[in-house]
Tab-separated table of C-alpha atoms and ligand atoms in Angstrom:
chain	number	residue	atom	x	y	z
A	22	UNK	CA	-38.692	37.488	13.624
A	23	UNK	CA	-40.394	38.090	10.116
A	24	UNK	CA	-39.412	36.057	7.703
A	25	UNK	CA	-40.183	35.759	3.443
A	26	UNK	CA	-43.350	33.167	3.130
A	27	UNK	CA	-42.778	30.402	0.396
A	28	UNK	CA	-46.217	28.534	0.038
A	29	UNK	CA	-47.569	28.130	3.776
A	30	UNK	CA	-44.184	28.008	5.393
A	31	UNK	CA	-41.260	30.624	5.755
A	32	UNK	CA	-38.295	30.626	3.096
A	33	UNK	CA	-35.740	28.334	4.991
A	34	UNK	CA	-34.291	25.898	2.820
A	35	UNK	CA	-31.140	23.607	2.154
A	36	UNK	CA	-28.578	24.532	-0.521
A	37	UNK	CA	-25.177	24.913	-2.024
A	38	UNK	CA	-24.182	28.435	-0.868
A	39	UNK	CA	-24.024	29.816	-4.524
A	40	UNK	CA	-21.968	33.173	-4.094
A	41	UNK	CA	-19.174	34.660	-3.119
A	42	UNK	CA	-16.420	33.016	-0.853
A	43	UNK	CA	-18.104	29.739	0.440
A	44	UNK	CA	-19.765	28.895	-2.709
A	45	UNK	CA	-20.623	25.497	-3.096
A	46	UNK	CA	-20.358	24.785	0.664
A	47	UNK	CA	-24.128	22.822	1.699
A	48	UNK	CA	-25.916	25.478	3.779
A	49	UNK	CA	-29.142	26.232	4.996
A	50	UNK	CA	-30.770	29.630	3.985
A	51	UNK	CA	-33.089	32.141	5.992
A	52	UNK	CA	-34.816	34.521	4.050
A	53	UNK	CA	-36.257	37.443	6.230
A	54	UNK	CA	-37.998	40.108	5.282
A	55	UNK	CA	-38.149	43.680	4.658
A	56	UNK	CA	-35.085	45.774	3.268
A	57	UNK	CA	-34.207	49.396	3.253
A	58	UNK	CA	-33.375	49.414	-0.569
A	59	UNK	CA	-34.735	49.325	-3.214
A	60	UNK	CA	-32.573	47.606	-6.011
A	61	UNK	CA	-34.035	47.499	-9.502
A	62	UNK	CA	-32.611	44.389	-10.425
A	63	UNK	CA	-33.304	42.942	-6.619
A	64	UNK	CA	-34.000	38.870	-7.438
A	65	UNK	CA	-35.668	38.418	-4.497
A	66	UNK	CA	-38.014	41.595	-4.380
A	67	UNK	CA	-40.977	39.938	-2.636
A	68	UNK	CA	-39.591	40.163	0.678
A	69	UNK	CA	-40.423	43.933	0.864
A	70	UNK	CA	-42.231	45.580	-2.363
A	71	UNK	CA	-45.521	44.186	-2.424
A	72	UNK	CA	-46.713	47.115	-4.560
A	73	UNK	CA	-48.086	44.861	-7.311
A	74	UNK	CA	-48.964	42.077	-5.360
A	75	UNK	CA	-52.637	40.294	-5.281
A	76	UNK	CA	-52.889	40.736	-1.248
A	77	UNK	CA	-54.799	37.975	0.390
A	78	UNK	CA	-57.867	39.087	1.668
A	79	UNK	CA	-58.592	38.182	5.602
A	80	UNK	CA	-62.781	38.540	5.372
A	81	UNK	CA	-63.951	36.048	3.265
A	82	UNK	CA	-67.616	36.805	3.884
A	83	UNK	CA	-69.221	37.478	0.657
A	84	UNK	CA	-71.051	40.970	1.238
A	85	UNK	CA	-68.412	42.391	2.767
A	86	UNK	CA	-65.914	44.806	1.975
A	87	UNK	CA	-62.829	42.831	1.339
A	88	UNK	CA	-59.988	43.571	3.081
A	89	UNK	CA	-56.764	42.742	1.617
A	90	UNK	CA	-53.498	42.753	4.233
A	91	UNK	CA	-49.864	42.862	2.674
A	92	UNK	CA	-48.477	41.239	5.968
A	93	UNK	CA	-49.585	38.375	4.986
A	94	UNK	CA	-46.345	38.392	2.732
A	95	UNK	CA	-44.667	38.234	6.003
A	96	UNK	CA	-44.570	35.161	8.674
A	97	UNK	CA	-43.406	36.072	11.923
A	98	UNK	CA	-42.098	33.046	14.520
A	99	UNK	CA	-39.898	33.448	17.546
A	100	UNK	CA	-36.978	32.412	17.319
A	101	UNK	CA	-37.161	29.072	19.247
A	102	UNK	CA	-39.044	27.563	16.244
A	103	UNK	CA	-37.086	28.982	13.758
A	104	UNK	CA	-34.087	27.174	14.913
A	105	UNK	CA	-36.356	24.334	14.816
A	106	UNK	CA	-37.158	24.400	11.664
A	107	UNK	CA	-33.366	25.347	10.427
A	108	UNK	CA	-31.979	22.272	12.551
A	109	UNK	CA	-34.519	20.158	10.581
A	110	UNK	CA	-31.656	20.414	7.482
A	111	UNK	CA	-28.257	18.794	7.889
A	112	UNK	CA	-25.903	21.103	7.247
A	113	UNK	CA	-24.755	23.711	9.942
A	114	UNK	CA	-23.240	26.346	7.799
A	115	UNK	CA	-26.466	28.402	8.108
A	116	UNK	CA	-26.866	31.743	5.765
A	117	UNK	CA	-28.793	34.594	7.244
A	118	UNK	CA	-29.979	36.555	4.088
A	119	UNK	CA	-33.657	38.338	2.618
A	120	UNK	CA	-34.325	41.239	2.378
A	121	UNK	CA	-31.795	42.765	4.543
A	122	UNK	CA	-31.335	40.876	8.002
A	123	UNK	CA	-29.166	43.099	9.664
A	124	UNK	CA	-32.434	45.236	10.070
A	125	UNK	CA	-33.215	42.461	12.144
A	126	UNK	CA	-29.934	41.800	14.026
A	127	UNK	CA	-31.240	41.763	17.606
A	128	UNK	CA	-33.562	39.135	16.377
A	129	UNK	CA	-30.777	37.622	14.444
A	130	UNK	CA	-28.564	37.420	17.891
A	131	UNK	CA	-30.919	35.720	19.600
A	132	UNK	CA	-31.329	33.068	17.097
A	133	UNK	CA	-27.520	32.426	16.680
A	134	UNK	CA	-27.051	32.060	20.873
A	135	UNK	CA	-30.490	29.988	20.972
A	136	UNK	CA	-29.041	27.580	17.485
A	137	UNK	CA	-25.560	27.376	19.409
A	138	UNK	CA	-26.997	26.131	22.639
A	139	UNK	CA	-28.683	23.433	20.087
A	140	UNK	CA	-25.888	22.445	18.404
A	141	UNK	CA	-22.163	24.138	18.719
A	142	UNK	CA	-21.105	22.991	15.111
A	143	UNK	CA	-23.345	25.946	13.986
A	144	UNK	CA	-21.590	28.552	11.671
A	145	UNK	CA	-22.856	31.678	10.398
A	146	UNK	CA	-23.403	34.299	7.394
A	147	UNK	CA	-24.809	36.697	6.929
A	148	UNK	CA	-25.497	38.000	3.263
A	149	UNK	CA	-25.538	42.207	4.187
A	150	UNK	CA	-25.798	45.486	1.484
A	151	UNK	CA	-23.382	46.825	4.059
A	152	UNK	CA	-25.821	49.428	5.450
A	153	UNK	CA	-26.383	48.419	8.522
A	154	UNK	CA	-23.760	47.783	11.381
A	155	UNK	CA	-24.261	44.502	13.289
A	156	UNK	CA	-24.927	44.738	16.688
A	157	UNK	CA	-21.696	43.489	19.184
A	158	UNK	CA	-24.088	40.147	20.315
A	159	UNK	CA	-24.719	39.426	16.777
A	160	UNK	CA	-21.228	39.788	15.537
A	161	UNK	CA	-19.937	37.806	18.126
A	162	UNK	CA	-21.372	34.818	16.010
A	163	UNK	CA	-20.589	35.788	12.849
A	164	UNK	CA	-17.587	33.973	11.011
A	165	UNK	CA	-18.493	35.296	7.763
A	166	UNK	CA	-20.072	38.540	5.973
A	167	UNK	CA	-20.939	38.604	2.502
A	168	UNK	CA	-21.069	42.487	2.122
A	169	UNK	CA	-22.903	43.867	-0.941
A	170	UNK	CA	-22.564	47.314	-0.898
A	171	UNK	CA	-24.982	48.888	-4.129
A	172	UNK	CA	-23.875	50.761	-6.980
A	173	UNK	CA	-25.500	53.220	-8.710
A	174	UNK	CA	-26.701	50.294	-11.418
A	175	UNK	CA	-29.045	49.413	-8.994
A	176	UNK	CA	-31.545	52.397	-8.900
A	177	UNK	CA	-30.749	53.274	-5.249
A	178	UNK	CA	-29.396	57.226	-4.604
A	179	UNK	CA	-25.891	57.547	-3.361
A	180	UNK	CA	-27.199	58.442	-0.055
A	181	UNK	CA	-29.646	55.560	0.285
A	182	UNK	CA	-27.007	53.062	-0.928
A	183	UNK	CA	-23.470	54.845	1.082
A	184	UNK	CA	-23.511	54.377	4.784
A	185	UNK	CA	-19.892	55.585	5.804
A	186	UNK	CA	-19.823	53.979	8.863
A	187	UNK	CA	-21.419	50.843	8.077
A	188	UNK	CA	-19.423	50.463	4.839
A	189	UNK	CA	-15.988	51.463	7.335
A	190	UNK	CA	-16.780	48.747	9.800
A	191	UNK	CA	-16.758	45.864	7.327
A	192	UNK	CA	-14.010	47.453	5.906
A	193	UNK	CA	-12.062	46.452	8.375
A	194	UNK	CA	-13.553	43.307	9.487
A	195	UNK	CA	-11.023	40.855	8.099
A	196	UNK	CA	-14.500	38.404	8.305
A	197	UNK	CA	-15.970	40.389	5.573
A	198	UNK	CA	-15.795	39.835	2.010
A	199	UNK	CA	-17.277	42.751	-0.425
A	200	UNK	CA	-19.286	41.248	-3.459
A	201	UNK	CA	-20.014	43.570	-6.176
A	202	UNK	CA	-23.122	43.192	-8.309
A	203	UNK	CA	-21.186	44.426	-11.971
A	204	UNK	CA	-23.875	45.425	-14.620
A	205	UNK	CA	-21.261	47.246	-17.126
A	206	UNK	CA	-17.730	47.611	-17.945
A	207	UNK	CA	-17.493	50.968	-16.035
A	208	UNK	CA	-18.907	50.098	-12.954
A	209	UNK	CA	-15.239	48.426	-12.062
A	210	UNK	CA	-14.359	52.981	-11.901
A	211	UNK	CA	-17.304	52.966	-8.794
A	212	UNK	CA	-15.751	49.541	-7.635
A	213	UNK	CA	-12.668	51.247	-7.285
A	214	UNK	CA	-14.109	54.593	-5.947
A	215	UNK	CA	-15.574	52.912	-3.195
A	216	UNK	CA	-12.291	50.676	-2.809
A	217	UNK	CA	-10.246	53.637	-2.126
A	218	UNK	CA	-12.610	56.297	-0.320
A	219	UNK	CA	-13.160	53.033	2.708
A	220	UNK	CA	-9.421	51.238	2.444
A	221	UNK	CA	-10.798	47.821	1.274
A	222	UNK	CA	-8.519	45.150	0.855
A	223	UNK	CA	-8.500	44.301	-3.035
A	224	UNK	CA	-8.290	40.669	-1.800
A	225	UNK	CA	-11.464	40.701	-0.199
A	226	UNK	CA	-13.548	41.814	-3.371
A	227	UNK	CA	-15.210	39.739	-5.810
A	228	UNK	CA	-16.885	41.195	-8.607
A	229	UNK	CA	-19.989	39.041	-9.610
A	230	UNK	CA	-22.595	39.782	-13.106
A	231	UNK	CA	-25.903	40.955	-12.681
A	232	UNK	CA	-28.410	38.437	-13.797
A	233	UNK	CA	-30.917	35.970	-13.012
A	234	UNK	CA	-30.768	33.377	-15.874
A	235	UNK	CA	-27.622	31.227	-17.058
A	236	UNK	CA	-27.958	33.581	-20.146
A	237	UNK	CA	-27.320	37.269	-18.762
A	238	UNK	CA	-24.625	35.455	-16.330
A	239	UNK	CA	-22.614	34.167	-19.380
A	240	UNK	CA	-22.880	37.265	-21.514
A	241	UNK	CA	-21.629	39.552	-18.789
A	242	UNK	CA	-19.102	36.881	-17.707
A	243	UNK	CA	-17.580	37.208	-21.294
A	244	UNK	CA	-15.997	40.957	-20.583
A	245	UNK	CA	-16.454	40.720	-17.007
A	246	UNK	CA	-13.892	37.749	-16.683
A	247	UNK	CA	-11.156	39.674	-18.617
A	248	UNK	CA	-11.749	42.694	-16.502
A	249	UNK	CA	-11.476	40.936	-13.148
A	250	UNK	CA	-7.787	38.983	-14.876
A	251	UNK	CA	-6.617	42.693	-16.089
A	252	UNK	CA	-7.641	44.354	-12.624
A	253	UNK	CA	-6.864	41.874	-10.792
A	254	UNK	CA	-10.118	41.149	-9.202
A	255	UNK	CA	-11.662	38.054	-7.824
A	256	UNK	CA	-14.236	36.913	-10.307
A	257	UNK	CA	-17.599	35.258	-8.105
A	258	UNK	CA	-20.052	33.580	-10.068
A	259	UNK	CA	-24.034	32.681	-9.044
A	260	UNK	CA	-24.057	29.062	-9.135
A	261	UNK	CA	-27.400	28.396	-8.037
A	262	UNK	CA	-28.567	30.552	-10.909
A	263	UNK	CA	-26.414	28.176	-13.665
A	264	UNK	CA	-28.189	24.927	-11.450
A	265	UNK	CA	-31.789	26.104	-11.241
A	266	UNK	CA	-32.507	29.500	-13.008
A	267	UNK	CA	-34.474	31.858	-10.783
A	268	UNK	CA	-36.518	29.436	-8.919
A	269	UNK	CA	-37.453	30.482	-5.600
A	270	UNK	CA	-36.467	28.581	-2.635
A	271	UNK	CA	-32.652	26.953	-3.611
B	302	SAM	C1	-31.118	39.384	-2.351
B	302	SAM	S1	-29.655	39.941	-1.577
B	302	SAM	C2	-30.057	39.830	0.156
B	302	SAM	C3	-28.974	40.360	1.057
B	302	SAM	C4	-28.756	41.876	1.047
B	302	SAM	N1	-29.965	42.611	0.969
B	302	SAM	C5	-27.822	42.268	-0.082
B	302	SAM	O1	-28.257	42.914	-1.025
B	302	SAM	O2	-26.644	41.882	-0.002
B	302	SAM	C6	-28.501	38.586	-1.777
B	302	SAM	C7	-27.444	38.776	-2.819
B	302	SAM	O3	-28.034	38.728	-4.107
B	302	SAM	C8	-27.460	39.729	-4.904
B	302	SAM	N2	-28.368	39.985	-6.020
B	302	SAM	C9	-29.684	40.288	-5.956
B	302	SAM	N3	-30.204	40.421	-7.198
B	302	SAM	C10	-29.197	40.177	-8.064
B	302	SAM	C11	-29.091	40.173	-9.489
B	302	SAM	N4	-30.136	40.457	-10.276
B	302	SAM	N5	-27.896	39.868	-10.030
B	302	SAM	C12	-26.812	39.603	-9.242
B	302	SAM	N6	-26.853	39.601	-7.904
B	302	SAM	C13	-28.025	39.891	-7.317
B	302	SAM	C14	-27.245	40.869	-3.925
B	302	SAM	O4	-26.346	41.841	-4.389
B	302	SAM	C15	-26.716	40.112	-2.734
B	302	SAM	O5	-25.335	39.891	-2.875
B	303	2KA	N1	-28.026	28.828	-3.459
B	303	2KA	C1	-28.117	30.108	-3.086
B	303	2KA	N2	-26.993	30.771	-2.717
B	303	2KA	C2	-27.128	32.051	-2.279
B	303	2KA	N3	-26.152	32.868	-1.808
B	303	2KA	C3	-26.711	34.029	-1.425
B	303	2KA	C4	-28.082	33.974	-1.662
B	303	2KA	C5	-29.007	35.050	-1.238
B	303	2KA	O1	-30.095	35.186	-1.791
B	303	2KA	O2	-28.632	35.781	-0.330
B	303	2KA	C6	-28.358	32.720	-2.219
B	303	2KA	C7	-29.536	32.020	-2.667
B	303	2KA	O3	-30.656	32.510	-2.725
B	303	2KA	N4	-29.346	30.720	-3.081
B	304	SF4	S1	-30.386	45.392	-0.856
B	304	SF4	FE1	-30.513	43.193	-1.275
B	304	SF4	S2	-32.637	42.581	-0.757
B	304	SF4	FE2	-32.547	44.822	-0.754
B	304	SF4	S3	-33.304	45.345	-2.773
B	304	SF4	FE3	-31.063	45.245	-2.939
B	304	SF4	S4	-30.558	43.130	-3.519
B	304	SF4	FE4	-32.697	43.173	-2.853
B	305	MG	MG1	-30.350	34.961	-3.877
């Protein structure tokens, strides 16, 4: 499984679930890697563009050509010691997110049915763009998806961002809940678009502001709070960004 790397280990960590639904239930977070968009405003962009990134080089001999490898951005463990590591934390609501993990999900499965066997108070998310379907063995686990599906404020073409039959299945999955990343007043007309065109239930949307500081969340709270009142929208907040900013790792 290939997962984000924070210092020498991978990105699995212990925190208050910060969006959407569960937020503020204690969780523990695994950040793979890799995604098949490419949002603009993406907060956690160095699990797959490592365009500007100073790669580590693998020859350290002097004279010779260095050699620079972008996987080392990536650490890849089975999944035995990943549930390890995860069953390290206390809590068991455990939040598959990165990247995007569904383009992991076989990997994904066999982590949830391995963690089970280890402990059957286990309960899982997974945080999705609502590209991908999940395969049947994952979803079998799942009690929760925290769909994102993009708009066109994040950069990402309609075709790249719109999977019909991804988008249908969570759709009607009464265990998913749609999160919308709102950058302006008019993106509740796409919101609503998107609402219509797939049948999703308007109470299992939650609009949440774009940002990464306490700042930007506030300012686009200000209109975005009336909107979600006047539209009737569940308003979702980023809590971990009001506790600790954009730090990595919480
Ligand atoms: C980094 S993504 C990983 C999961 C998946 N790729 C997705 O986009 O849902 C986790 C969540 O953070 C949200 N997010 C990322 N950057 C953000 C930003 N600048 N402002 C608000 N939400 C953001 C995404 O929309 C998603 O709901
Ligand atoms: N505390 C906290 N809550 C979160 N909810 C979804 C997150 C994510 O990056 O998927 C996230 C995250 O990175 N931190
Ligand atoms: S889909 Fe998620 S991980 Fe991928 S770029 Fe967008 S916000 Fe980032
Ligand atoms: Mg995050």
């Amino acid at each position: 499984m290939k997962l984000a790397r924070h210092g020498t280990g991978p990105e699995i960590f212990e925190s208050l679930q910060g969006e959407g639904l569960s937020m503020g239930v204690p969780s523990v977070f695994v950040r793979l890697s890799l995604c098949n968009l490419h949002c603009t405003w993406c907060d956690t962009a160095y699990t797959w563009n490592w365009t500007n990134t100073q790669y580590r080089h693998v020859n350290d001999t002097p004279d010779a050509p260095r050699k620079y490898r972008r996987e080392e951005e990536i650490i890849e463990l089975d999944c035995e010691s990943v549930a390890e590591l995860i069953l390290k934390f206390r809590a068991r609501n455990l939040i598959f997110t990165g990247g995007e993990p569904l383009l992991q999900g076989r990997e994904l499965a066999r982590l949830a049915a391995h963690l089970l066997r280890l402990d059957p108070a286990c309960r899982f998310e997974v945080e999705t763009n609502g590209t991908l379907r999940p395969p049947p063995a994952l979803d079998a686990h799942i009690a929760q998806y925290n769909v994102s599906p993009k708009l066109s404020n994040s950069g990402n073409s309609p075709t790249e961002r719109e999977k019909p039959d991804a988008i249908a299945f969570f759709a009607r999955c009464e265990r998913a809940w749609f999160k919308f990343v709102v950058a302006n007043a008019a993106d509740l007309e796409e919101v609503r678009t998107l609402q219509n065109r797939y049948d999703i239930p308007q109470s299992r949307i939650l609009l949440m502001p774009e940002g990464t500081s306490p700042d930007e969340l506030r300012e686009k709270s200000r209109w975005l709070a009336p909107l979600c009142l006047q539209h009737g929208y569940r308003f979702g907040d980023r809590l971990h960004v009001h506790l600790y900013g954009s730090k990595r790792g919480v």
